[in-house]
């Protein structure tokens, strides 16, 4: 089965959703599914820039740039999630 997972965060981001999506995607890939993850191009604090595309443990990862407006206001948060 071919699956595409859309989530704001993915490995190596330390957020809970990033960790859960990483475990889910890698588990599905280990079972023979073709898995692609589309996530924001933000990594862990202090880390260098993440590659736009890579494959890790059988999962194709595509990272898209985001405006990174922050969470101070509702509109900024909505724009980040929407992008």
mmCIF file of C-alpha atoms in Angstrom:
data_model
loop_
_atom_site.group_PDB
_atom_site.id
_atom_site.type_symbol
_atom_site.label_atom_id
_atom_site.label_comp_id
_atom_site.label_asym_id
_atom_site.label_seq_id
_atom_site.Cartn_x
_atom_site.Cartn_y
_atom_site.Cartn_z
ATOM 1 C CA UNK A 1 0.000 0.000 0.000
ATOM 2 C CA UNK A 2 1.213 3.531 -0.763
ATOM 3 C CA UNK A 3 0.682 6.014 2.070
ATOM 4 C CA UNK A 4 1.342 9.717 2.439
ATOM 5 C CA UNK A 5 1.426 11.200 5.930
ATOM 6 C CA UNK A 6 1.020 14.964 6.352
ATOM 7 C CA UNK A 7 2.182 16.341 9.670
ATOM 8 C CA UNK A 8 3.794 19.573 10.787
ATOM 9 C CA UNK A 9 6.634 17.788 12.580
ATOM 10 C CA UNK A 10 8.676 14.675 11.874
ATOM 11 C CA UNK A 11 12.047 13.265 12.928
ATOM 12 C CA UNK A 12 14.330 14.768 14.293
ATOM 13 C CA UNK A 13 11.887 17.259 15.835
ATOM 14 C CA UNK A 14 11.333 16.413 19.539
ATOM 15 C CA UNK A 15 7.592 17.208 19.588
ATOM 16 C CA UNK A 16 5.223 14.433 20.598
ATOM 17 C CA UNK A 17 3.453 14.394 17.228
ATOM 18 C CA UNK A 18 6.815 14.261 15.446
ATOM 19 C CA UNK A 19 7.886 11.259 17.480
ATOM 20 C CA UNK A 20 4.556 9.467 17.032
ATOM 21 C CA UNK A 21 4.524 10.043 13.274
ATOM 22 C CA UNK A 22 8.108 8.797 13.033
ATOM 23 C CA UNK A 23 7.236 5.572 14.866
ATOM 24 C CA UNK A 24 4.090 5.064 12.766
ATOM 25 C CA UNK A 25 5.781 5.726 9.418
ATOM 26 C CA UNK A 26 8.820 3.557 10.159
ATOM 27 C CA UNK A 27 6.640 0.726 11.440
ATOM 28 C CA UNK A 28 4.515 0.787 8.278
ATOM 29 C CA UNK A 29 7.623 0.906 6.071
ATOM 30 C CA UNK A 30 9.096 -2.075 7.948
ATOM 31 C CA UNK A 31 5.909 -4.012 7.085
ATOM 32 C CA UNK A 32 6.485 -3.395 3.395
ATOM 33 C CA UNK A 33 4.315 -0.349 2.772
ATOM 34 C CA UNK A 34 5.568 2.513 0.624
ATOM 35 C CA UNK A 35 5.483 5.522 2.979
ATOM 36 C CA UNK A 36 6.055 9.199 2.229
ATOM 37 C CA UNK A 37 5.971 11.886 4.916
ATOM 38 C CA UNK A 38 5.420 15.549 4.112
ATOM 39 C CA UNK A 39 6.396 17.823 7.005
ATOM 40 C CA UNK A 40 7.647 21.308 7.780
ATOM 41 C CA UNK A 41 11.332 21.970 7.335
ATOM 42 C CA UNK A 42 12.010 22.670 11.017
ATOM 43 C CA UNK A 43 14.320 20.586 13.145
ATOM 44 C CA UNK A 44 15.304 20.396 16.766
ATOM 45 C CA UNK A 45 16.457 23.606 18.428
ATOM 46 C CA UNK A 46 20.111 24.300 17.772
ATOM 47 C CA UNK A 47 20.314 21.834 14.898
ATOM 48 C CA UNK A 48 21.502 22.688 11.424
ATOM 49 C CA UNK A 49 19.255 22.994 8.382
ATOM 50 C CA UNK A 50 17.406 19.839 7.419
ATOM 51 C CA UNK A 51 17.569 18.450 3.882
ATOM 52 C CA UNK A 52 14.562 19.069 1.672
ATOM 53 C CA UNK A 53 14.308 15.372 0.761
ATOM 54 C CA UNK A 54 15.787 12.245 2.271
ATOM 55 C CA UNK A 55 15.009 8.614 2.999
ATOM 56 C CA UNK A 56 15.312 7.224 6.512
ATOM 57 C CA UNK A 57 14.506 3.652 7.524
ATOM 58 C CA UNK A 58 12.487 3.103 4.367
ATOM 59 C CA UNK A 59 10.438 6.305 4.707
ATOM 60 C CA UNK A 60 10.675 8.991 2.034
ATOM 61 C CA UNK A 61 10.705 12.370 3.798
ATOM 62 C CA UNK A 62 9.824 15.610 2.007
ATOM 63 C CA UNK A 63 10.221 18.800 4.011
ATOM 64 C CA UNK A 64 8.588 22.055 2.927
ATOM 65 C CA UNK A 65 9.565 25.558 4.042
ATOM 66 C CA UNK A 66 7.192 27.349 6.413
ATOM 67 C CA UNK A 67 6.888 30.997 7.390
ATOM 68 C CA UNK A 68 7.651 30.198 11.083
ATOM 69 C CA UNK A 69 5.546 33.066 12.385
ATOM 70 C CA UNK A 70 5.319 31.599 15.870
ATOM 71 C CA UNK A 71 2.478 30.990 18.277
ATOM 72 C CA UNK A 72 2.046 34.432 19.796
ATOM 73 C CA UNK A 73 -1.222 35.146 18.012
ATOM 74 C CA UNK A 74 -3.989 32.982 16.653
ATOM 75 C CA UNK A 75 -3.519 34.230 13.062
ATOM 76 C CA UNK A 76 0.234 33.501 13.165
ATOM 77 C CA UNK A 77 -0.381 29.991 14.441
ATOM 78 C CA UNK A 78 -3.087 29.391 11.817
ATOM 79 C CA UNK A 79 -0.786 30.634 9.041
ATOM 80 C CA UNK A 80 1.991 28.285 10.203
ATOM 81 C CA UNK A 81 -0.349 25.275 10.326
ATOM 82 C CA UNK A 82 -1.992 26.202 7.037
ATOM 83 C CA UNK A 83 1.261 26.593 5.177
#
